[in-house]
């Protein structure tokens, strides 16, 4: 699949931030999918905290470019946004408007894909990407992560009329979505209670993403010393400091316990942090506020803590939360105190991984702290039980599989078969006057392009050294243009010419144009020929016409299968994306390598950009060849592909 993933953040393990988007994109790419992530250059929680995302707004980041640890197959495009002041409603609204508009524009610019996903906070901001997807006829999926509008209503952050509009837009987006992914069981249940069909709401929770098996030994004392922690029972909170989490209950519990015994580390950013820092200074509480760290460092920090906490507020939606921090704690085998009731409390209780206490109850929280600190053996057993439980029940890999399955189902259900789509597109090409003008041989630029392409193909074939009686297959032969030229150019070799195409009317034209060729109707993913029979397999603008990457891989595999030992596949196709044509997909060098893994590739840029060629030939034809001499202005590749023995596409 080709997936466009719109998110409010994209940070990697080497940066502070939330990893859900990175983890899901990594899994999709690992399954052979191509992923374009559209996100701001940072995350709103870390604005002003020394964190910015890699790359400049509006630009793309690719693996190996210095951006955030990008897996192969993942590209990041940044949304330009203004600096965010978390204490200003006007600043928030401007930031959200920039995300909404920017994501809509950048989603549209990506051209065709199999599915568009939006995971934004608040989720209503996904309406921009939703509109862009629907305008292109692409299925849309919501990755619902929290109930930000409920939080805004509770905190009075939005005027009531604006909140009502946002609710209606959010519901419209849900209704238009092919699927809604929920990150917790409680959130899924609530969405269903609010009227969404159960079959439409898919559970793909957060989960543990670390190594399985026994944790490696560490020198806890040395690590704590490096972190500057005191020699006390350390209580750790590592996460966002927003409205949902109540660190005041922890701070209020400290005077109720032996203060000389405990030290608290609050590691995170958010709108409530200034309040907590000021309170701790005023009350002289033993609390450290370290700077944000890379997400990859969090598991080690959790391991050297003694107790970890998830202090949820007593809010109407807080019982739905199961945050990443909980899985960091449990994966590090640390005992947890969580306030309840809710999904997080249920998880900890089922895992026997810690203690649950009522929300906003400092005395109960203090009792839990004292109980865990006073019984280290029980605390260690709880930590071990929690790790065992998440490894068995709550892994990110299992969640990511459910996520990908939801996307694949949405893509399949929202489009016709790829064969039907291709037939429809070519009917459009054959009947639309604008498309006919682009291919009109009366245009000098069209004729020049065809002549230079034919000359380049003759040069390639001369270099290959085809034998007498060469067996040549044209996959996607169309009306037989290339077969006719091959018959003329290679007449001295007396080649055996074969062609196959999906469109019956094209095959009828090919039979009339090249009567000596054996042509037939058929799909290229199931070629009706024996193994290793053709000396040359030729294809022209075939892969750019196939948007389903699985089908494209099957076609590539069939080409390699029927190619004789020492044979060559010659592929002429578009190398640049065309944002004005949603029916095509660029055949880049990277895509060719994925289609033909392990093959030797020789890529030759050919064909002046068609819009430029058509215009130049009409007003200044003498400019055509100088422009064509610039490789960057050539829009196609003429590729020679030699699969290595024993390395066939899957």
JSON list of C-alpha atoms in Angstrom, two decimals, residues 73-167:
[
{"chain": "A", "resi": 73, "resn": "UNK", "atom": "CA", "xyz": [9.97, 3.40, 2.77]},
{"chain": "A", "resi": 74, "resn": "UNK", "atom": "CA", "xyz": [9.06, 6.34, 5.05]},
{"chain": "A", "resi": 75, "resn": "UNK", "atom": "CA", "xyz": [9.18, 9.99, 4.01]},
{"chain": "A", "resi": 76, "resn": "UNK", "atom": "CA", "xyz": [8.24, 12.96, 6.19]},
{"chain": "A", "resi": 77, "resn": "UNK", "atom": "CA", "xyz": [6.74, 16.22, 4.91]},
{"chain": "A", "resi": 78, "resn": "UNK", "atom": "CA", "xyz": [6.55, 19.04, 7.44]},
{"chain": "A", "resi": 79, "resn": "UNK", "atom": "CA", "xyz": [3.57, 21.36, 7.95]},
{"chain": "A", "resi": 80, "resn": "UNK", "atom": "CA", "xyz": [4.66, 25.00, 8.41]},
{"chain": "A", "resi": 81, "resn": "UNK", "atom": "CA", "xyz": [3.33, 26.23, 11.75]},
{"chain": "A", "resi": 82, "resn": "UNK", "atom": "CA", "xyz": [3.84, 29.28, 13.95]},
{"chain": "A", "resi": 83, "resn": "UNK", "atom": "CA", "xyz": [5.36, 29.05, 17.45]},
{"chain": "A", "resi": 84, "resn": "UNK", "atom": "CA", "xyz": [2.74, 27.94, 19.96]},
{"chain": "A", "resi": 85, "resn": "UNK", "atom": "CA", "xyz": [2.06, 29.68, 23.26]},
{"chain": "A", "resi": 86, "resn": "UNK", "atom": "CA", "xyz": [0.26, 27.11, 25.38]},
{"chain": "A", "resi": 87, "resn": "UNK", "atom": "CA", "xyz": [-1.22, 29.78, 27.65]},
{"chain": "A", "resi": 88, "resn": "UNK", "atom": "CA", "xyz": [-2.90, 31.63, 24.77]},
{"chain": "A", "resi": 89, "resn": "UNK", "atom": "CA", "xyz": [-6.19, 30.45, 23.25]},
{"chain": "A", "resi": 90, "resn": "UNK", "atom": "CA", "xyz": [-5.55, 32.68, 20.21]},
{"chain": "A", "resi": 91, "resn": "UNK", "atom": "CA", "xyz": [-2.15, 31.06, 19.70]},
{"chain": "A", "resi": 92, "resn": "UNK", "atom": "CA", "xyz": [-3.67, 27.60, 19.99]},
{"chain": "A", "resi": 93, "resn": "UNK", "atom": "CA", "xyz": [-6.40, 28.38, 17.47]},
{"chain": "A", "resi": 94, "resn": "UNK", "atom": "CA", "xyz": [-3.88, 29.78, 15.00]},
{"chain": "A", "resi": 95, "resn": "UNK", "atom": "CA", "xyz": [-1.67, 26.70, 15.43]},
{"chain": "A", "resi": 96, "resn": "UNK", "atom": "CA", "xyz": [-4.63, 24.38, 14.91]},
{"chain": "A", "resi": 97, "resn": "UNK", "atom": "CA", "xyz": [-5.78, 26.31, 11.82]},
{"chain": "A", "resi": 98, "resn": "UNK", "atom": "CA", "xyz": [-2.30, 26.03, 10.33]},
{"chain": "A", "resi": 99, "resn": "UNK", "atom": "CA", "xyz": [-2.32, 22.27, 10.95]},
{"chain": "A", "resi": 100, "resn": "UNK", "atom": "CA", "xyz": [-5.76, 21.83, 9.42]},
{"chain": "A", "resi": 101, "resn": "UNK", "atom": "CA", "xyz": [-5.07, 23.89, 6.29]},
{"chain": "A", "resi": 102, "resn": "UNK", "atom": "CA", "xyz": [-1.49, 22.70, 5.89]},
{"chain": "A", "resi": 103, "resn": "UNK", "atom": "CA", "xyz": [-2.43, 19.04, 6.21]},
{"chain": "A", "resi": 104, "resn": "UNK", "atom": "CA", "xyz": [-5.20, 19.45, 3.61]},
{"chain": "A", "resi": 105, "resn": "UNK", "atom": "CA", "xyz": [-2.85, 21.07, 1.09]},
{"chain": "A", "resi": 106, "resn": "UNK", "atom": "CA", "xyz": [0.00, 18.63, 1.64]},
{"chain": "A", "resi": 107, "resn": "UNK", "atom": "CA", "xyz": [-2.31, 15.61, 1.53]},
{"chain": "A", "resi": 108, "resn": "UNK", "atom": "CA", "xyz": [-3.66, 16.78, -1.81]},
{"chain": "A", "resi": 109, "resn": "UNK", "atom": "CA", "xyz": [-0.13, 17.32, -3.13]},
{"chain": "A", "resi": 110, "resn": "UNK", "atom": "CA", "xyz": [0.83, 13.70, -2.47]},
{"chain": "A", "resi": 111, "resn": "UNK", "atom": "CA", "xyz": [-1.36, 12.57, -5.37]},
{"chain": "A", "resi": 112, "resn": "UNK", "atom": "CA", "xyz": [-2.80, 9.09, -5.37]},
{"chain": "A", "resi": 113, "resn": "UNK", "atom": "CA", "xyz": [-2.38, 6.71, -2.48]},
{"chain": "A", "resi": 114, "resn": "UNK", "atom": "CA", "xyz": [-4.26, 3.71, -1.16]},
{"chain": "A", "resi": 115, "resn": "UNK", "atom": "CA", "xyz": [-5.42, 5.28, 2.11]},
{"chain": "A", "resi": 116, "resn": "UNK", "atom": "CA", "xyz": [-5.11, 8.53, 4.09]},
{"chain": "A", "resi": 117, "resn": "UNK", "atom": "CA", "xyz": [-4.89, 8.32, 7.90]},
{"chain": "A", "resi": 118, "resn": "UNK", "atom": "CA", "xyz": [-5.25, 11.25, 10.30]},
{"chain": "A", "resi": 119, "resn": "UNK", "atom": "CA", "xyz": [-4.07, 11.03, 13.90]},
{"chain": "A", "resi": 120, "resn": "UNK", "atom": "CA", "xyz": [-4.36, 14.56, 15.24]},
{"chain": "A", "resi": 121, "resn": "UNK", "atom": "CA", "xyz": [-5.13, 16.22, 18.57]},
{"chain": "A", "resi": 122, "resn": "UNK", "atom": "CA", "xyz": [-7.89, 17.29, 18.54]},
{"chain": "A", "resi": 123, "resn": "UNK", "atom": "CA", "xyz": [-9.04, 14.75, 15.99]},
{"chain": "A", "resi": 124, "resn": "UNK", "atom": "CA", "xyz": [-11.38, 17.27, 14.34]},
{"chain": "A", "resi": 125, "resn": "UNK", "atom": "CA", "xyz": [-8.27, 18.78, 12.69]},
{"chain": "A", "resi": 126, "resn": "UNK", "atom": "CA", "xyz": [-8.27, 15.73, 10.45]},
{"chain": "A", "resi": 127, "resn": "UNK", "atom": "CA", "xyz": [-11.18, 17.18, 8.48]},
{"chain": "A", "resi": 128, "resn": "UNK", "atom": "CA", "xyz": [-8.71, 18.90, 6.14]},
{"chain": "A", "resi": 129, "resn": "UNK", "atom": "CA", "xyz": [-7.01, 15.63, 5.21]},
{"chain": "A", "resi": 130, "resn": "UNK", "atom": "CA", "xyz": [-10.44, 13.99, 5.02]},
{"chain": "A", "resi": 131, "resn": "UNK", "atom": "CA", "xyz": [-11.63, 16.53, 2.44]},
{"chain": "A", "resi": 132, "resn": "UNK", "atom": "CA", "xyz": [-8.45, 16.15, 0.38]},
{"chain": "A", "resi": 133, "resn": "UNK", "atom": "CA", "xyz": [-8.78, 12.36, 0.45]},
{"chain": "A", "resi": 134, "resn": "UNK", "atom": "CA", "xyz": [-12.43, 12.40, -0.57]},
{"chain": "A", "resi": 135, "resn": "UNK", "atom": "CA", "xyz": [-11.71, 14.86, -3.38]},
{"chain": "A", "resi": 136, "resn": "UNK", "atom": "CA", "xyz": [-9.30, 12.31, -4.82]},
{"chain": "A", "resi": 137, "resn": "UNK", "atom": "CA", "xyz": [-11.57, 9.33, -4.12]},
{"chain": "A", "resi": 138, "resn": "UNK", "atom": "CA", "xyz": [-9.17, 7.88, -1.54]},
{"chain": "A", "resi": 139, "resn": "UNK", "atom": "CA", "xyz": [-10.42, 6.06, 1.60]},
{"chain": "A", "resi": 140, "resn": "UNK", "atom": "CA", "xyz": [-9.89, 7.94, 4.86]},
{"chain": "A", "resi": 141, "resn": "UNK", "atom": "CA", "xyz": [-9.21, 6.52, 8.33]},
{"chain": "A", "resi": 142, "resn": "UNK", "atom": "CA", "xyz": [-9.23, 8.34, 11.70]},
{"chain": "A", "resi": 143, "resn": "UNK", "atom": "CA", "xyz": [-6.61, 7.32, 14.28]},
{"chain": "A", "resi": 144, "resn": "UNK", "atom": "CA", "xyz": [-8.50, 8.51, 17.38]},
{"chain": "A", "resi": 145, "resn": "UNK", "atom": "CA", "xyz": [-6.08, 8.91, 20.28]},
{"chain": "A", "resi": 146, "resn": "UNK", "atom": "CA", "xyz": [-7.98, 10.88, 22.90]},
{"chain": "A", "resi": 147, "resn": "UNK", "atom": "CA", "xyz": [-11.05, 12.99, 23.52]},
{"chain": "A", "resi": 148, "resn": "UNK", "atom": "CA", "xyz": [-9.51, 16.43, 23.17]},
{"chain": "A", "resi": 149, "resn": "UNK", "atom": "CA", "xyz": [-12.83, 18.16, 22.58]},
{"chain": "A", "resi": 150, "resn": "UNK", "atom": "CA", "xyz": [-14.17, 16.66, 25.82]},
{"chain": "A", "resi": 151, "resn": "UNK", "atom": "CA", "xyz": [-11.09, 17.99, 27.61]},
{"chain": "A", "resi": 152, "resn": "UNK", "atom": "CA", "xyz": [-11.53, 21.43, 26.05]},
{"chain": "A", "resi": 153, "resn": "UNK", "atom": "CA", "xyz": [-15.17, 21.48, 27.12]},
{"chain": "A", "resi": 154, "resn": "UNK", "atom": "CA", "xyz": [-14.29, 20.43, 30.68]},
{"chain": "A", "resi": 155, "resn": "UNK", "atom": "CA", "xyz": [-11.56, 23.06, 30.98]},
{"chain": "A", "resi": 156, "resn": "UNK", "atom": "CA", "xyz": [-13.56, 25.81, 29.27]},
{"chain": "A", "resi": 157, "resn": "UNK", "atom": "CA", "xyz": [-10.84, 26.32, 26.67]},
{"chain": "A", "resi": 158, "resn": "UNK", "atom": "CA", "xyz": [-13.19, 26.93, 23.72]},
{"chain": "A", "resi": 159, "resn": "UNK", "atom": "CA", "xyz": [-16.26, 29.16, 23.38]},
{"chain": "A", "resi": 160, "resn": "UNK", "atom": "CA", "xyz": [-19.46, 27.10, 23.39]},
{"chain": "A", "resi": 161, "resn": "UNK", "atom": "CA", "xyz": [-20.52, 28.03, 19.80]},
{"chain": "A", "resi": 162, "resn": "UNK", "atom": "CA", "xyz": [-17.09, 27.05, 18.46]},
{"chain": "A", "resi": 163, "resn": "UNK", "atom": "CA", "xyz": [-17.18, 23.81, 20.44]},
{"chain": "A", "resi": 164, "resn": "UNK", "atom": "CA", "xyz": [-20.58, 22.93, 18.95]},
{"chain": "A", "resi": 165, "resn": "UNK", "atom": "CA", "xyz": [-19.27, 23.51, 15.42]},
{"chain": "A", "resi": 166, "resn": "UNK", "atom": "CA", "xyz": [-16.21, 21.41, 16.17]},
{"chain": "A", "resi": 167, "resn": "UNK", "atom": "CA", "xyz": [-18.43, 18.57, 17.44]}
]
